[in-house]
Coordinates of C-alpha atoms and ligand atoms in Angstrom, one line a residue:
M240 CA 27.1 -8.2 0.4
S241 CA 26.4 -4.7 -0.1
K242 CA 24.5 -2.7 3.3
T243 CA 20.8 -2.5 3.4
W244 CA 19.4 0.8 3.4
K245 CA 16.1 1.8 5.4
N246 CA 13.8 4.9 5.7
W247 CA 12.9 6.7 8.6
S248 CA 9.9 4.7 9.4
G249 CA 12.1 1.3 8.7
L250 CA 9.2 0.0 6.1
V251 CA 11.3 0.6 3.3
K252 CA 14.2 -1.3 2.6
C253 CA 16.8 -1.8 0.0
Q254 CA 20.4 -2.8 -0.9
P255 CA 22.3 -0.4 -3.2
K256 CA 25.2 -1.7 -5.2
E257 CA 26.9 1.3 -4.0
L258 CA 26.6 4.7 -1.8
L259 CA 28.5 7.6 -3.3
Q260 CA 28.9 10.6 -1.3
P261 CA 30.6 13.4 -3.7
S262 CA 32.0 16.7 -2.5
S263 CA 31.5 18.7 -5.0
L264 CA 29.0 19.8 -8.0
N265 CA 31.6 18.8 -10.6
E266 CA 32.1 15.3 -8.9
L267 CA 28.4 15.2 -9.0
A268 CA 27.9 15.8 -12.5
E269 CA 30.8 13.3 -13.4
I270 CA 29.0 10.7 -11.6
V271 CA 25.9 11.5 -13.2
R272 CA 27.7 11.5 -16.8
S273 CA 29.3 8.3 -16.0
H274 CA 26.2 6.4 -15.3
A275 CA 24.2 7.8 -18.1
E276 CA 27.0 6.5 -20.5
S277 CA 27.1 3.4 -18.9
G278 CA 22.8 2.7 -18.8
R279 CA 23.3 2.5 -14.9
S280 CA 20.5 4.2 -12.9
L281 CA 20.8 6.1 -9.8
R282 CA 18.6 7.7 -6.9
V283 CA 19.8 10.5 -4.7
V284 CA 18.8 10.2 -0.7
G285 CA 18.3 13.0 1.5
S286 CA 17.3 12.3 5.0
G287 CA 15.2 9.2 4.1
H288 CA 12.3 10.8 5.7
S289 CA 9.9 10.0 3.1
F290 CA 7.4 6.8 3.9
T291 CA 7.7 5.4 0.1
P292 CA 10.0 3.5 -1.6
I293 CA 11.0 7.0 -3.5
V294 CA 14.4 6.7 -2.8
A295 CA 15.0 3.0 -3.0
T296 CA 17.5 1.4 -5.4
N297 CA 20.0 -1.7 -5.9
S298 CA 21.8 0.3 -8.3
T299 CA 23.3 3.6 -7.0
M300 CA 22.6 5.8 -4.0
I301 CA 23.9 9.2 -3.8
C302 CA 24.2 10.8 -0.5
L303 CA 24.6 14.6 -0.3
K304 CA 25.9 14.8 2.9
N305 CA 29.0 16.7 2.0
L306 CA 27.2 19.1 -0.3
Q307 CA 25.6 21.2 2.8
G308 CA 25.5 25.0 3.7
I309 CA 25.0 28.3 2.2
E310 CA 26.9 29.1 -0.9
S311 CA 26.0 33.0 -1.1
V312 CA 23.6 35.2 0.4
D313 CA 22.1 38.3 -1.3
R314 CA 21.6 40.6 1.9
E315 CA 19.6 43.4 -0.4
N316 CA 17.2 40.7 -1.8
Y317 CA 16.7 38.5 1.3
E318 CA 17.7 35.7 -0.6
A319 CA 20.1 32.9 -0.4
T320 CA 21.6 30.2 -2.7
V321 CA 21.9 26.9 -0.6
L322 CA 23.6 23.5 -1.1
P323 CA 21.1 20.6 -1.5
G324 CA 22.1 18.5 1.2
T325 CA 21.7 21.1 3.9
K326 CA 19.5 19.8 6.7
I327 CA 16.6 22.3 7.6
Y328 CA 17.7 22.8 11.0
T329 CA 21.0 23.5 10.1
L330 CA 19.8 25.8 7.5
G331 CA 17.7 28.0 10.1
K332 CA 20.5 28.2 12.2
L333 CA 23.0 29.3 9.5
L334 CA 20.1 32.1 8.0
A335 CA 19.9 33.2 11.5
N336 CA 23.3 34.5 11.5
F337 CA 22.7 36.8 8.6
G338 CA 19.3 37.9 10.3
M339 CA 17.1 36.0 8.0
G340 CA 14.6 32.9 8.3
L341 CA 12.4 30.6 6.0
E342 CA 8.8 31.7 5.0
N343 CA 7.4 28.5 6.4
Q344 CA 8.4 24.7 6.9
G345 CA 7.1 21.6 7.9
D346 CA 6.7 20.3 11.6
I347 CA 10.0 18.4 11.6
D348 CA 13.3 19.8 10.4
S349 CA 15.3 17.1 9.6
Q350 CA 14.9 16.8 5.9
S351 CA 17.2 18.0 3.4
L352 CA 16.3 21.1 1.6
A353 CA 16.5 19.4 -1.7
G354 CA 14.6 16.3 -0.3
A355 CA 11.6 18.5 1.2
I356 CA 11.5 20.7 -2.3
A357 CA 11.3 17.1 -4.2
T358 CA 8.3 15.8 -2.6
G359 CA 6.3 19.1 -2.0
T360 CA 7.0 19.2 2.0
H361 CA 4.6 22.0 3.3
G362 CA 3.9 23.4 6.7
T363 CA 0.7 25.0 7.5
G364 CA -0.6 28.5 6.7
A365 CA -3.7 29.7 4.6
N366 CA -1.8 32.2 2.9
L367 CA 1.5 30.4 2.5
G368 CA 2.3 27.9 -0.1
I369 CA 4.4 24.8 0.0
M370 CA 8.3 25.0 0.8
S371 CA 9.0 24.8 -3.1
T372 CA 7.0 27.7 -3.3
Q373 CA 9.9 29.4 -1.5
V374 CA 12.5 28.5 -4.3
V375 CA 13.0 31.2 -7.0
G376 CA 16.1 29.5 -8.8
I377 CA 17.2 25.9 -9.3
T378 CA 20.8 24.5 -10.7
L379 CA 19.8 20.9 -12.1
L380 CA 22.2 18.4 -12.9
T381 CA 20.8 16.8 -15.9
A382 CA 21.1 13.2 -17.1
D383 CA 23.1 14.1 -19.9
G384 CA 25.9 15.5 -17.2
D385 CA 24.8 19.4 -18.1
I386 CA 24.4 21.8 -15.5
L387 CA 20.7 23.9 -16.3
E388 CA 19.9 26.9 -14.3
C389 CA 16.1 27.5 -13.9
S390 CA 14.1 30.1 -12.8
A391 CA 10.8 32.2 -13.7
A392 CA 13.2 33.9 -16.2
N393 CA 15.4 31.1 -17.5
N394 CA 13.8 27.8 -18.5
P395 CA 10.6 28.6 -16.8
D396 CA 8.8 25.5 -18.0
I397 CA 11.5 23.2 -16.7
F398 CA 11.6 25.3 -13.3
K399 CA 7.8 25.0 -12.8
A400 CA 8.3 21.1 -13.3
T401 CA 11.6 20.9 -10.8
Q402 CA 10.3 22.8 -8.0
V403 CA 8.2 19.5 -7.0
S404 CA 9.8 16.9 -9.2
L405 CA 10.5 13.5 -6.9
G406 CA 13.9 13.7 -7.8
S407 CA 13.0 12.6 -11.6
L408 CA 14.1 15.4 -13.8
G409 CA 17.7 15.6 -12.5
I410 CA 19.8 16.5 -9.4
L411 CA 19.3 19.5 -7.5
G412 CA 22.6 21.1 -7.1
K413 CA 21.9 24.5 -6.0
I414 CA 18.8 26.2 -4.5
Q415 CA 17.9 29.6 -4.4
V416 CA 15.6 30.7 -1.7
K417 CA 13.6 33.5 -1.3
L418 CA 13.9 34.6 2.6
Q419 CA 12.0 37.1 5.1
P420 CA 13.6 39.0 7.7
I421 CA 14.4 36.8 10.9
Y422 CA 11.2 36.6 12.8
R423 CA 9.8 35.3 16.1
L424 CA 6.8 33.3 16.5
R425 CA 4.4 33.1 19.5
E426 CA 3.1 29.4 19.5
V427 CA -0.4 28.9 21.5
R428 CA -1.7 25.3 21.8
H429 CA -4.9 24.7 23.6
T430 CA -7.4 22.0 23.2
S431 CA -11.3 22.3 22.1
D432 CA -14.2 20.1 20.6
L433 CA -13.8 19.0 17.2
S434 CA -17.2 20.1 16.3
A435 CA -16.4 23.9 17.6
C436 CA -12.7 23.8 15.9
L437 CA -14.6 22.7 12.5
D438 CA -17.4 25.5 12.9
R439 CA -15.0 28.0 13.3
L440 CA -12.0 26.9 11.1
E441 CA -12.2 29.3 7.8
A442 CA -12.0 32.4 10.2
A443 CA -9.6 30.7 12.6
C444 CA -7.1 29.8 9.3
R445 CA -7.3 33.5 8.1
Q446 CA -6.8 35.2 11.6
H447 CA -3.7 33.1 12.1
R448 CA -0.3 33.0 10.2
H449 CA -0.2 29.2 10.8
Y450 CA -3.2 27.0 12.2
E451 CA -3.4 23.6 12.5
F452 CA -5.0 21.0 14.7
W453 CA -4.6 17.4 15.9
W454 CA -7.8 15.1 16.1
F455 CA -7.9 12.3 18.6
P456 CA -9.5 9.2 17.1
H457 CA -12.7 7.6 19.2
T458 CA -12.9 11.1 20.6
D459 CA -14.6 14.6 20.2
R460 CA -11.6 16.3 21.0
V461 CA -8.7 18.3 19.4
S462 CA -5.2 19.9 20.1
I463 CA -4.9 23.1 18.4
K464 CA -1.9 25.2 17.6
T465 CA -1.6 28.6 16.5
Q466 CA 1.5 30.6 15.6
D467 CA 1.6 34.4 14.6
M468 CA 4.4 36.6 13.8
T469 CA 5.5 38.9 17.3
D470 CA 7.8 41.8 18.4
A471 CA 7.2 40.1 22.2
P472 CA 10.2 39.2 24.1
M473 CA 11.3 35.5 23.8
K474 CA 9.4 33.0 26.5
T475 CA 10.3 29.9 26.4
S476 CA 11.1 27.0 29.4
Q477 CA 13.6 24.4 29.1
I478 CA 11.6 22.4 31.9
E479 CA 8.3 23.0 30.2
H480 CA 9.9 22.1 26.8
L481 CA 11.3 19.1 28.7
L482 CA 8.3 17.9 30.6
N483 CA 5.8 18.4 27.3
D484 CA 7.8 17.8 24.3
V485 CA 10.2 15.5 25.2
I486 CA 8.8 13.2 28.2
L487 CA 5.0 13.6 27.5
E488 CA 4.8 13.7 23.6
N489 CA 7.4 11.2 23.2
G490 CA 8.5 9.4 26.2
V491 CA 5.2 8.7 27.6
F492 CA 3.2 8.7 24.3
W493 CA 5.8 6.0 23.3
L494 CA 4.8 3.7 26.3
L495 CA 0.8 4.4 25.2
C496 CA 1.7 3.3 21.7
E497 CA 3.8 0.1 22.8
L498 CA 0.6 -0.7 24.9
C499 CA -1.9 0.0 22.1
R500 CA 0.7 -2.4 19.7
N501 CA 0.4 -5.3 22.5
F502 CA -3.0 -4.6 23.1
P503 CA -4.6 -2.9 20.0
S504 CA -8.1 -3.1 22.1
L505 CA -6.9 -0.3 24.3
C506 CA -6.6 2.2 21.6
K507 CA -10.0 4.0 22.5
Q508 CA -9.0 4.4 26.0
V509 CA -5.4 5.6 25.1
S510 CA -6.7 8.2 22.5
N511 CA -9.1 9.2 25.3
L512 CA -6.1 9.7 27.4
S513 CA -3.6 11.4 24.9
A514 CA -6.6 14.1 24.6
Q515 CA -6.4 14.8 28.2
L516 CA -2.6 14.9 28.8
V517 CA -1.8 16.9 25.5
S518 CA -0.2 19.6 26.5
E519 CA -1.3 23.5 26.5
G520 CA 0.6 26.7 26.9
E521 CA 2.4 29.1 24.8
T522 CA 5.9 29.9 23.8
T523 CA 7.7 32.9 21.7
N524 CA 10.9 32.2 19.7
Y525 CA 12.6 32.6 16.3
S526 CA 10.7 30.9 13.6
Y527 CA 13.3 28.2 13.1
Q528 CA 13.0 27.0 16.9
V529 CA 9.2 27.2 17.1
F530 CA 8.3 25.2 13.9
P531 CA 9.6 21.7 14.5
T532 CA 8.8 19.3 17.3
P533 CA 10.8 16.7 18.3
R534 CA 9.6 13.2 17.0
S535 CA 11.1 10.4 18.2
V536 CA 8.2 7.9 18.1
R537 CA 8.1 6.1 14.7
F538 CA 5.1 5.5 12.3
Y539 CA 3.4 5.4 8.9
E540 CA 1.9 7.9 7.6
M541 CA -0.4 8.7 4.5
E542 CA -1.4 12.3 3.9
Y543 CA -3.8 13.9 1.2
A544 CA -4.4 17.2 0.5
V545 CA -8.3 18.0 -0.6
P546 CA -9.4 21.5 -1.8
A547 CA -9.6 23.7 1.4
E548 CA -13.5 23.6 1.4
K549 CA -13.8 20.1 1.2
G550 CA -11.6 19.6 4.3
P551 CA -14.2 19.5 7.0
D552 CA -16.5 17.3 5.5
C553 CA -13.4 15.0 4.9
L554 CA -12.3 14.7 8.3
R555 CA -16.2 14.1 9.6
E556 CA -16.1 11.4 7.0
I557 CA -12.8 9.9 8.6
K558 CA -14.4 10.0 12.1
E559 CA -17.4 8.2 11.1
F560 CA -15.3 5.6 9.2
V561 CA -13.2 5.0 12.6
A562 CA -16.2 4.8 14.6
R563 CA -18.2 2.3 11.9
N564 CA -15.2 0.1 11.5
D565 CA -14.2 0.6 15.4
I566 CA -10.6 0.7 13.7
A567 CA -7.8 0.1 16.5
V568 CA -6.0 3.5 15.9
H569 CA -4.7 5.8 18.6
F570 CA -2.6 7.9 16.5
P571 CA -4.2 11.7 16.1
V572 CA -5.2 12.8 12.8
E573 CA -3.3 16.1 11.6
Y574 CA -5.0 19.0 9.9
R575 CA -3.3 21.7 7.9
C576 CA -3.9 24.7 5.4
V577 CA -1.8 25.4 2.5
K578 CA -2.1 28.2 -0.1
S579 CA -2.9 27.3 -4.0
D580 CA 0.2 27.7 -6.4
D581 CA 1.2 26.9 -9.8
I582 CA 3.8 24.3 -9.5
Y583 CA 2.8 21.2 -11.6
L584 CA 3.2 18.5 -9.4
S585 CA 2.3 20.4 -6.3
P586 CA -0.8 18.7 -4.3
A587 CA -1.8 22.0 -4.1
Y588 CA -2.0 22.9 -7.7
Q589 CA -4.3 25.7 -8.6
R590 CA -6.3 24.9 -5.2
D591 CA -6.2 26.3 -1.7
S592 CA -6.0 23.1 0.1
A593 CA -6.7 21.1 3.7
F594 CA -3.6 18.7 4.0
I595 CA -5.1 16.0 6.3
A596 CA -2.6 13.3 7.4
I597 CA -3.4 10.0 9.4
H598 CA -0.9 7.7 11.4
M599 CA -0.4 4.3 12.5
Y600 CA 2.3 3.6 15.5
K601 CA 4.8 1.4 13.8
G602 CA 4.4 -2.4 13.8
M603 CA 0.7 -2.1 14.0
P604 CA -1.6 -3.1 11.1
Y605 CA -2.7 -0.3 9.4
K606 CA -4.3 -1.5 5.9
T607 CA -7.7 -1.5 6.8
Y608 CA -7.6 2.3 8.2
F609 CA -5.5 3.5 5.3
D610 CA -7.3 2.1 2.7
G611 CA -10.6 3.1 3.9
V612 CA -9.3 6.6 4.4
E613 CA -7.4 6.5 1.2
A614 CA -11.0 5.9 -0.4
I615 CA -12.7 9.1 1.6
F616 CA -9.6 11.0 0.2
K617 CA -10.6 9.9 -3.8
N618 CA -14.3 10.9 -3.1
H619 CA -12.8 14.7 -2.2
Q620 CA -10.4 14.7 -5.6
G621 CA -7.6 14.2 -2.9
R622 CA -3.9 14.6 -4.2
P623 CA -1.4 12.2 -2.3
H624 CA 1.5 13.8 -0.6
W625 CA 4.6 12.8 -2.9
G626 CA 6.5 11.5 0.3
K627 CA 3.7 9.6 1.9
M628 CA 2.3 6.4 1.4
H629 CA -0.7 5.9 -1.1
S630 CA -1.7 3.7 -3.5
R631 CA -2.5 5.6 -6.7
T632 CA -1.5 4.7 -10.4
A633 CA -0.4 7.0 -13.0
S634 CA -3.9 7.1 -14.8
E635 CA -5.4 8.4 -11.4
L636 CA -2.6 11.0 -10.8
R637 CA -2.9 12.2 -14.7
E638 CA -6.7 13.0 -13.8
L639 CA -5.6 14.9 -10.5
Y640 CA -3.1 16.8 -12.2
P641 CA -3.6 19.3 -15.3
M642 CA -0.1 19.8 -15.9
W643 CA 0.9 15.9 -15.8
D644 CA 1.7 15.7 -19.5
E645 CA 3.6 18.4 -19.7
F646 CA 5.9 17.5 -16.5
H647 CA 6.4 13.9 -18.4
S648 CA 7.4 15.6 -21.6
I649 CA 9.8 17.7 -19.7
R650 CA 11.0 14.4 -17.9
H651 CA 11.4 12.6 -21.5
K652 CA 13.2 15.1 -22.6
L653 CA 15.5 15.8 -20.2
D654 CA 16.1 12.2 -19.3
P655 CA 15.4 10.1 -22.2
T656 CA 17.0 6.7 -20.7
G657 CA 15.4 6.8 -17.3
V658 CA 18.8 7.3 -14.9
F659 CA 17.1 8.8 -12.5
M660 CA 13.9 6.2 -12.3
N661 CA 13.5 3.4 -10.0
D662 CA 10.7 0.9 -9.5
Y663 CA 8.1 3.1 -7.5
L664 CA 8.5 5.7 -9.8
K665 CA 8.2 3.6 -12.8
R666 CA 4.7 2.2 -11.3
I667 CA 3.4 5.9 -10.5
F668 CA 4.5 7.8 -13.6
G669 CA 3.3 4.8 -15.7
D670 CA 6.6 4.5 -17.7
Ligands
FAD88 C1 8.7 12.5 11.5 C2 8.2 13.0 10.1 C3 7.8 14.4 9.5 C4 7.3 14.9 8.6 N1 6.8 15.9 8.7 C5 6.2 16.6 7.6 C6 5.8 17.8 7.2 O1 5.0 18.3 8.4 N2 5.5 18.5 6.2 C7 5.7 17.8 5.1 O2 5.0 18.2 4.2 N3 6.2 16.1 4.8 C8 6.8 16.0 6.2 N4 7.6 14.6 6.4 C9 7.5 14.3 5.0 C10 8.8 14.6 4.6 O3 9.1 16.3 4.7 C11 9.4 14.3 3.2 O4 9.4 12.9 3.0 C12 10.8 15.0 2.6 O5 11.0 14.3 1.2 C13 11.7 14.2 3.0 O6 12.9 14.8 2.9 P1 14.3 13.8 3.0 O7 15.5 14.9 3.1 O8 14.3 13.2 3.9 O9 14.2 13.4 1.7 P2 14.2 11.8 1.0 O10 12.9 11.2 1.7 O11 15.5 10.9 1.2 O12 14.0 12.0 -0.7 C14 12.8 12.4 -0.9 C15 12.8 12.6 -2.4 O13 13.7 13.8 -2.6 C16 14.9 13.3 -3.7 N5 15.9 14.1 -3.7 C17 16.7 14.5 -2.5 N6 17.7 15.1 -2.6 C18 17.6 15.5 -4.2 C19 18.5 16.3 -4.8 N7 19.6 17.0 -4.5 N8 18.1 16.6 -6.2 C20 17.0 15.7 -6.6 N9 16.1 15.0 -5.7 C21 16.7 14.8 -4.6 C22 15.1 11.7 -3.5 O14 15.7 11.2 -4.6 C23 13.6 11.4 -3.2 O15 12.9 11.4 -4.6 C24 7.4 14.3 7.3 C25 8.4 12.8 7.4 C26 8.6 12.4 8.7 C27 9.2 10.8 8.5

């Protein structure tokens, strides 16, 4: 019997017929070609950190762990060509050796670069786009086994479609990334009232290179995190890190989560307590060490991008919904800002966006909460994060994405028989 594959949250399981781990792009291209010829489908898996069945397959699963690393670096133009399976934590260290760094990234670094790009993974920063906006070239392995170079100059339409493509146009074989000279970030964390935070949100997002906050349900409290470039010397304390990030925000938080799972009526008190325990302080380090936070507590997540100006109202409505329905949730709600772009399936396509993410501790009922909040996101023309839970249908998504038809016409040309499709993609693409 084939081995069961599980995603990070444990909610998605499948039994791939086979798991292949090619060691070269030629081997990968050959696998794709043979699948297309025999009418078999395949899915590529990165780190399995998406919350939806986006990689699930009962056919062939391809893992790119043997295709990691930097192929070449252009020191003059601050660009690097990176292999698709490279984990973001590895990339950060490798780039630092060349005196370079990513412009922005998400709040964990366990993803593969290709997986992050494929789902429109983002960090925060009103003047910074999703990670795919840092991509300046893609070598795409298409269903017929061809290798297609895509960039603003070569196959520009395919490039705009491939920058966020959910693994449906082909396999990202190499990714060319625009970089920054290596830089340090000063991170400051403090707590505040939600109302004060929302009142000065626009100014704060403009003031800081990176700005985000977490709202604790059933309370008026938020934890705010800002990150700004600095030339100041490093300021990190391993003891503080161990106490705050590892023990308090993961160990103690996990115990509180277990308490809520067993006694959901305690969610309010636990959320209140978490708001009081959350760490404050500051740290200065290289960007690739400041961006990620450890996440050992497992959860389910839904995240939507709403137009930036609608973000505060959207959050207020979520707060009201949680109170009105006495939702048993203690996991904080995350709020980030992202600059608009021109990538066909980017949730930030042509609009500056507020990304709002809701979470539920693994094993706790989440449907009433997620359904209710999703209805609020819908009212604000929200677009779902492609790696996170949502219930949108192809016809609804088509309304939200002006370039939806262009994307799918490119997809049908590149993969006419659906080699890269699975049941989940067929559902959300309406095939
Ligand atoms: C704890 C946690 C924290 C997170 N934090 C953030 C965050 O801060 N910001 C954010 O935006 N998201 C965040 N996410 C979501 C996450 O970034 C995305 O789901 C991302 O896609 C995961 O990368 P992965 O390598 O695990 O990809 P997977 O989930 O394995 O795959 C995702 C997609 O990429 C495709 N893919 C993988 N490799 C290739 C390739 N070579 N060619 C073509 N397609 C490919 C897969 O087929 C699939 O469609 C978080 C998720 C978790 C679990």
